[in-house]
Coordinates of C-alpha atoms in Angstrom, one line a residue:
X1 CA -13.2 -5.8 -1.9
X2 CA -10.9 -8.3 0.1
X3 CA -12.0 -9.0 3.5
X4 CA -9.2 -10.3 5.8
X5 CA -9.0 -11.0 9.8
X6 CA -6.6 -9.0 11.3
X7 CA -6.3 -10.2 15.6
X8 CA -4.8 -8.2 18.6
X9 CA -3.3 -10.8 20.5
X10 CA -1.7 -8.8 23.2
X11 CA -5.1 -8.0 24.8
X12 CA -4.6 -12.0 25.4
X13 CA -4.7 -15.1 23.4
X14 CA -2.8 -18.1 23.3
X15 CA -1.5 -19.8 20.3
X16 CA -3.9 -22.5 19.9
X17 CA -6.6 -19.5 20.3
X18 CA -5.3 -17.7 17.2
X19 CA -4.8 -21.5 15.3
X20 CA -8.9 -21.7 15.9
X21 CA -9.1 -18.0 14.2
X22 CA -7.0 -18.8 11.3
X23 CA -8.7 -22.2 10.6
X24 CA -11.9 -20.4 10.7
X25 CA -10.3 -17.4 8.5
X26 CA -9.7 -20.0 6.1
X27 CA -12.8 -22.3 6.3
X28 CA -14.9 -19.2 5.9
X29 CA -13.5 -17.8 2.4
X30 CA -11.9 -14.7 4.0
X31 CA -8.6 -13.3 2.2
X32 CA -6.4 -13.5 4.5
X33 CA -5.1 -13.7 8.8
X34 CA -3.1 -10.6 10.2
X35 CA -1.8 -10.3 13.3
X36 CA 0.0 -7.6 15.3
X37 CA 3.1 -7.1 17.0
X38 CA 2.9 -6.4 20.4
X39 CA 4.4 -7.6 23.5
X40 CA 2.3 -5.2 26.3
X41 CA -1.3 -5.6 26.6
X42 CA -3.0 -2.3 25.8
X43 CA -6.3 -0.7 27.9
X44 CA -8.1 -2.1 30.6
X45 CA -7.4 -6.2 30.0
X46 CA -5.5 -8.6 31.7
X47 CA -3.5 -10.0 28.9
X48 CA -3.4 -13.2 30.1
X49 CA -1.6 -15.6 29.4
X50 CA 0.9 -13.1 28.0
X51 CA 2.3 -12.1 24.7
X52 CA 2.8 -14.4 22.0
X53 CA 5.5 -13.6 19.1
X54 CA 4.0 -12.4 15.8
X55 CA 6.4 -14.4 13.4
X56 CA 6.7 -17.4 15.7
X57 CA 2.8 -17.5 15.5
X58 CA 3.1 -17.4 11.9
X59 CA 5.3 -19.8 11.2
X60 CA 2.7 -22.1 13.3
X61 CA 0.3 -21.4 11.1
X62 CA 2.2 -21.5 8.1
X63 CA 2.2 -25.2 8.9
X64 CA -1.4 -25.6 9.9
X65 CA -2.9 -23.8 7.0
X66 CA -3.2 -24.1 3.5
X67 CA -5.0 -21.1 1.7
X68 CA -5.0 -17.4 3.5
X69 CA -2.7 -15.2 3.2
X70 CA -0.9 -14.3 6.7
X71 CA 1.1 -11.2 7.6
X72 CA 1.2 -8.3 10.2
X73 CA -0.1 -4.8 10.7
X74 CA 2.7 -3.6 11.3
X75 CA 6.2 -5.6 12.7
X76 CA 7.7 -3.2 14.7
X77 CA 10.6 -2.3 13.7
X78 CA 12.4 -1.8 17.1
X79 CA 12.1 -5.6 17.8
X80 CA 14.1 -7.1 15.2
X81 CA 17.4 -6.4 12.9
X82 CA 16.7 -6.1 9.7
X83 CA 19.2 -8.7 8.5
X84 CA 17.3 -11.1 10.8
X85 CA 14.4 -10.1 10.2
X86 CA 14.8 -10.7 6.4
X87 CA 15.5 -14.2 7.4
X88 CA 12.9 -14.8 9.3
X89 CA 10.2 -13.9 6.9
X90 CA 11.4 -15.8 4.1
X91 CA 11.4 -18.9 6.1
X92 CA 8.2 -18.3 7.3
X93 CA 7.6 -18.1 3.5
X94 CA 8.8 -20.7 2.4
X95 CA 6.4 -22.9 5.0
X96 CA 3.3 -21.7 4.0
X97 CA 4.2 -22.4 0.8
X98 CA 4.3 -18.2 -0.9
X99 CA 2.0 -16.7 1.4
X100 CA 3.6 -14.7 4.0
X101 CA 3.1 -10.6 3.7
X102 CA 5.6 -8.4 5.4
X103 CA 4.1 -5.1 7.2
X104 CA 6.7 -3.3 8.9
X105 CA 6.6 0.0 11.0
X106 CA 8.6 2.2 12.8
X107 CA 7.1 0.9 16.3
X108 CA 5.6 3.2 19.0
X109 CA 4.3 1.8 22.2
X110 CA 7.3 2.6 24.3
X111 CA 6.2 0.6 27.2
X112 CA 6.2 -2.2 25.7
X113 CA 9.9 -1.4 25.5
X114 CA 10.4 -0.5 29.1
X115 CA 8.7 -3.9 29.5
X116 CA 10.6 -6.3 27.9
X117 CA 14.2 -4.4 27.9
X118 CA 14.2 -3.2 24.3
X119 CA 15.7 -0.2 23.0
X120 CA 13.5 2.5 21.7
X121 CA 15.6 4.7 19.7
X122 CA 14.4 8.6 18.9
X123 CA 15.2 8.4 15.2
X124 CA 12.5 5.3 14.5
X125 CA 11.4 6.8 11.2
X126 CA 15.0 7.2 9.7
X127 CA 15.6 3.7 10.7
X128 CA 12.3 2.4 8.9
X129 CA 13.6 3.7 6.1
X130 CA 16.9 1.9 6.4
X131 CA 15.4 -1.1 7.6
X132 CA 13.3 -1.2 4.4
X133 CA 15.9 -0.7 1.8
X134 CA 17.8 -3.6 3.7
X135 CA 15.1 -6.2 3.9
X136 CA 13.8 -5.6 -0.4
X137 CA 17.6 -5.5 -1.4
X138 CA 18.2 -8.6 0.7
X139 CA 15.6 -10.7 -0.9
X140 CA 15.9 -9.0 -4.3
X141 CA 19.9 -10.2 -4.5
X142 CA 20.2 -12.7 -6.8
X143 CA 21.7 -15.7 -5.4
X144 CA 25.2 -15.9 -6.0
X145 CA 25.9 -12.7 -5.5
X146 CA 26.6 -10.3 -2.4
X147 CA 24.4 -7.6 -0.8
X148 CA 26.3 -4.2 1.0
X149 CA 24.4 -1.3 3.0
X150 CA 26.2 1.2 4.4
X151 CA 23.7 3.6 6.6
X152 CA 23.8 5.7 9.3
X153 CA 22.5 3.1 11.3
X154 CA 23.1 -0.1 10.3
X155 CA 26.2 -1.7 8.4
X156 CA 26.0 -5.0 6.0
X157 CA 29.1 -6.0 4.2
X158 CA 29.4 -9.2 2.2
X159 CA 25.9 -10.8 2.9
X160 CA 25.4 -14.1 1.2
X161 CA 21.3 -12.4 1.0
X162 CA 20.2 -16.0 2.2
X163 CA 17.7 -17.5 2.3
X164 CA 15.1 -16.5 -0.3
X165 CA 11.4 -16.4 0.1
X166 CA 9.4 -18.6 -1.8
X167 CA 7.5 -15.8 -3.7
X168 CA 9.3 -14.2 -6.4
X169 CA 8.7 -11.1 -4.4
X170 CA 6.8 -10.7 -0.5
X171 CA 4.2 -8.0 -0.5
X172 CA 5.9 -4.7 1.6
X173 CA 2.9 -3.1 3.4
X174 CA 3.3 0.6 4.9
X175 CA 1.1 2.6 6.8
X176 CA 0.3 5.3 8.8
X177 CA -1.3 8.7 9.2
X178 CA 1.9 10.9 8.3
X179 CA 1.2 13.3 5.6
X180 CA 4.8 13.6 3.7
X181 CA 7.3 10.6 4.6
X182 CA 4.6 8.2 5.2
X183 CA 3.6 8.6 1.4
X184 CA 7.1 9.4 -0.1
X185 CA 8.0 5.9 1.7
X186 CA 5.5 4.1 0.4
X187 CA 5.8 5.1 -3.1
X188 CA 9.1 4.1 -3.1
X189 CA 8.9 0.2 -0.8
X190 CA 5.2 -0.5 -0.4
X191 CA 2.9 -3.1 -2.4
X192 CA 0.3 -2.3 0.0
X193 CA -0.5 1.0 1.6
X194 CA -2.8 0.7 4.9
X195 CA -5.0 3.5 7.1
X196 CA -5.7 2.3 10.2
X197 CA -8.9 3.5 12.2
X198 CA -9.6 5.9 9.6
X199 CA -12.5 7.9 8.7
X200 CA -13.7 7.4 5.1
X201 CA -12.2 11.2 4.5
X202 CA -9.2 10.6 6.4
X203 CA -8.6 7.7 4.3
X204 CA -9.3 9.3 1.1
X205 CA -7.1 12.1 1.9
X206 CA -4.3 10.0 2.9
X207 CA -4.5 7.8 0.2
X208 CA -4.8 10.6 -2.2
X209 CA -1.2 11.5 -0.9
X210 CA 0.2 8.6 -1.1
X211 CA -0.8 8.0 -4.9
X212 CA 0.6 11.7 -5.8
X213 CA 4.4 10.4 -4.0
X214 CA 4.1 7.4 -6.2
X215 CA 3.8 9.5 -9.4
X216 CA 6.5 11.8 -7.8
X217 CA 8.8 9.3 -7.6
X218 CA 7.8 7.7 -11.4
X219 CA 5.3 4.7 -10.3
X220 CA 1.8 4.1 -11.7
X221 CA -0.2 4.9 -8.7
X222 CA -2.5 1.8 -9.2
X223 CA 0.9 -0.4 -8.3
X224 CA -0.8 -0.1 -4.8
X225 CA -3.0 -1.3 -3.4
X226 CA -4.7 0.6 -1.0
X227 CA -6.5 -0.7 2.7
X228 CA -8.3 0.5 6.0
X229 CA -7.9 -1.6 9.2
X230 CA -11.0 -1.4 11.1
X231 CA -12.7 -2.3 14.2
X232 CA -15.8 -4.9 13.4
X233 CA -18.7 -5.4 15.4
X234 CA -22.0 -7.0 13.4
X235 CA -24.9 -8.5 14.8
X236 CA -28.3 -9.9 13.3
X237 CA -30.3 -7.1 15.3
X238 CA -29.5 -4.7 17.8
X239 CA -29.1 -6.9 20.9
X240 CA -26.2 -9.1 19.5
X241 CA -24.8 -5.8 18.2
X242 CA -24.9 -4.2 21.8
X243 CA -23.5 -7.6 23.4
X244 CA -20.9 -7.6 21.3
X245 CA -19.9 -4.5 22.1
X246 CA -20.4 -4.6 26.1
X247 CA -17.9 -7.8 25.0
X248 CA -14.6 -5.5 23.7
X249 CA -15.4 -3.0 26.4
X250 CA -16.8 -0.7 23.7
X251 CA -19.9 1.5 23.0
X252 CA -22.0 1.3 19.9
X253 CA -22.8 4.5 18.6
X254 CA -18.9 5.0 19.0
X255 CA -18.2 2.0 17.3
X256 CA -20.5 2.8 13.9
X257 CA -19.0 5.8 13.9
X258 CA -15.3 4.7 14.2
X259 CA -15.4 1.4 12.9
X260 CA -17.5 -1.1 10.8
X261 CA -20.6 -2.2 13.2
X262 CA -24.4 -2.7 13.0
X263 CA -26.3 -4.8 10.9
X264 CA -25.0 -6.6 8.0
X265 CA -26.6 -4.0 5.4
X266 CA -25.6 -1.4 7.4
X267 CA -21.4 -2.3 7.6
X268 CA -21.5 -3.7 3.8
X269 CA -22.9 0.2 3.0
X270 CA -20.1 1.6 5.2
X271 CA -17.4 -0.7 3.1
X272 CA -19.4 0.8 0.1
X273 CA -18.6 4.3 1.2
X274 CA -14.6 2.9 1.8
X275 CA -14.4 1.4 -1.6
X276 CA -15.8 4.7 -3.1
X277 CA -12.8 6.8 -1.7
X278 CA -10.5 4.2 -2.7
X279 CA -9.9 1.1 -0.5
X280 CA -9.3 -2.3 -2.2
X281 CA -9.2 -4.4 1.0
X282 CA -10.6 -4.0 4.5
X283 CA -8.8 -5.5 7.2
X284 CA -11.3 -6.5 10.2
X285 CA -10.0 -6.2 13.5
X286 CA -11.6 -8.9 16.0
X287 CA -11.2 -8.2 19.2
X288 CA -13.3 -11.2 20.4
X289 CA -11.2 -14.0 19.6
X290 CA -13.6 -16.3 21.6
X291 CA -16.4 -15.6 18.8
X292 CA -16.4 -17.4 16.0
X293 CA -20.0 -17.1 15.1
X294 CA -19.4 -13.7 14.9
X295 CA -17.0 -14.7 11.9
X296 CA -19.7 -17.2 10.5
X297 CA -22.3 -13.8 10.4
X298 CA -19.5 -11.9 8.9
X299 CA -18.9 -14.2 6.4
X300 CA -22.4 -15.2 6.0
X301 CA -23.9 -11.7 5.4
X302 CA -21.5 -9.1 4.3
X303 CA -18.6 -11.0 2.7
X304 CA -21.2 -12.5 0.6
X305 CA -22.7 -9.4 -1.0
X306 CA -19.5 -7.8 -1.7
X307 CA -18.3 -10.7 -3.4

């Protein structure tokens, strides 16, 4: 079971906060740092100092790193063209040296939209699928040659398909709750298929759906690999647990029974449960960016007996 760090910094961090994380990601043996992409604080936080750009903040790291893996859950696909986008991730690839991961979604927080001036189309999902088959085929061209798309909603002709990442080919991650294109889009882009906030029998449900698409459309199912994204909160007794909680805003009971929390033997037996319906690779959501000893424990304690 891969552990990786997966931050919120729209609830407010700056960029030398999440440089601290990822060093610590590292130093600690976890798999990998994850970020989202939002630009509008969400619930009852300041947000402060403001939002800071997901692939900016990974090319910073990309520099400043040497090991993890670092990607988003999810890039929202509103924000950027796909063409650009494509460029942007395989120069952020090719600083870290091949270890950049590309989740992309359809976006949702329409807000966040309102807030910042950018469009928020009603056909998101058709364009997700568009923007997909345009950022693969533009990394997939072989160079010399030309990439074309003709969609309904976006239009390449002639693309040189520059530049190229530094992996031979960036991990796609989808996810999502959706019961029939969620899965039928997977099986056809994704490396990675992600649950967030899932209940084990949510998860093994979904993920049961997304492995029959893949055999629908021809593909070994265990191509994928499949992941839950979950709230963490772990403490050496039932104090630290409960301060760590009062610290997100959150309450316990509600947290063990959403999320991973509670004692070390308690969360690695929830992962255990996970792993049992199928999960490969937990991604922990830290909502505390200010806690790194929180990271240490995690690392300490649970990484340790699942490795």
């Amino acid at each position: 079971m891969d552990l990786r760090i997966f931050t919120e910094p729209q609830q407010g961090a700056t960029y030398d906060t999440l440089l601290t994380v990822a060093k610590a990601t590292e130093d600690l043996g976890f798999d990998a740092f994850f970020r989202s992409d939002h630009y509008l604080r969400m619930g009852n936080v300041d947000g402060l100092p403001g939002p800071t750009d997901a692939w900016i903040t990974l090319a910073g790291l990309a520099r400043e790193t040497k090991r993890i893996r670092l990607g988003t859950l999810m890039t929202a696909g509103t924000f950027r063209l796909p063409g650009v986008l494509a460029i942007q991730v395989a120069q952020v690839d090719q600083m870290s040296g091949g270890r950049v991961e590309l989740g992309l979604g359809a976006g949702w927080f329409e807000e966040e939209h309102k807030a910042y001036g950018i469009p928020f189309p009603k056909e998101k999902f058709a364009r997700l699928e568009e923007q997909l088959a345009i950022v693969t085929g533009l990394w997939a061209t072989e160079v010399g040659k030309t990439f074309d798309f003709h969609g309904t909603y976006y239009d390449l002709t002639g693309s040189p398909a520059l530049p190229k990442p530094a992996q031979k080919k960036i991990p796609v991650l989808i996810g999502g709750h959706g019961a029939t294109r969620t899965p039928r889009l997977a099986a056809r882009y994704a490396d990675e298929f992600n649950i967030p906030f899932a209940s084990v029998e949510d998860s093994e449900r979904q993920f049961g759906r997304v492995r029959a698409a893949a055999v629908a459309a021809g593909r070994d199912a265990d191509d994928l690999v499949y992941s839950n994204a979950l709230v963490v909160c772990v403490g050496k007794d039932d104090q630290e647990v409960a301060r760590r909680a009062a610290a997100i805003g959150r309450e316990v009971d509600e947290l063990k029974a959403n999320g991973l929390a509670g004692s070390p033997a308690e969360v690695v037996d929830k992962i255990g449960r996970y792993a049992e319906a199928g999960s490969r690779r937990i991604y922990l959501q830290m909502l505390d960016l200010g806690d790194l000893d929180h990271l240490e424990l995690i690392s300490s304690k649970v990484q340790s007996q699942l490795s």
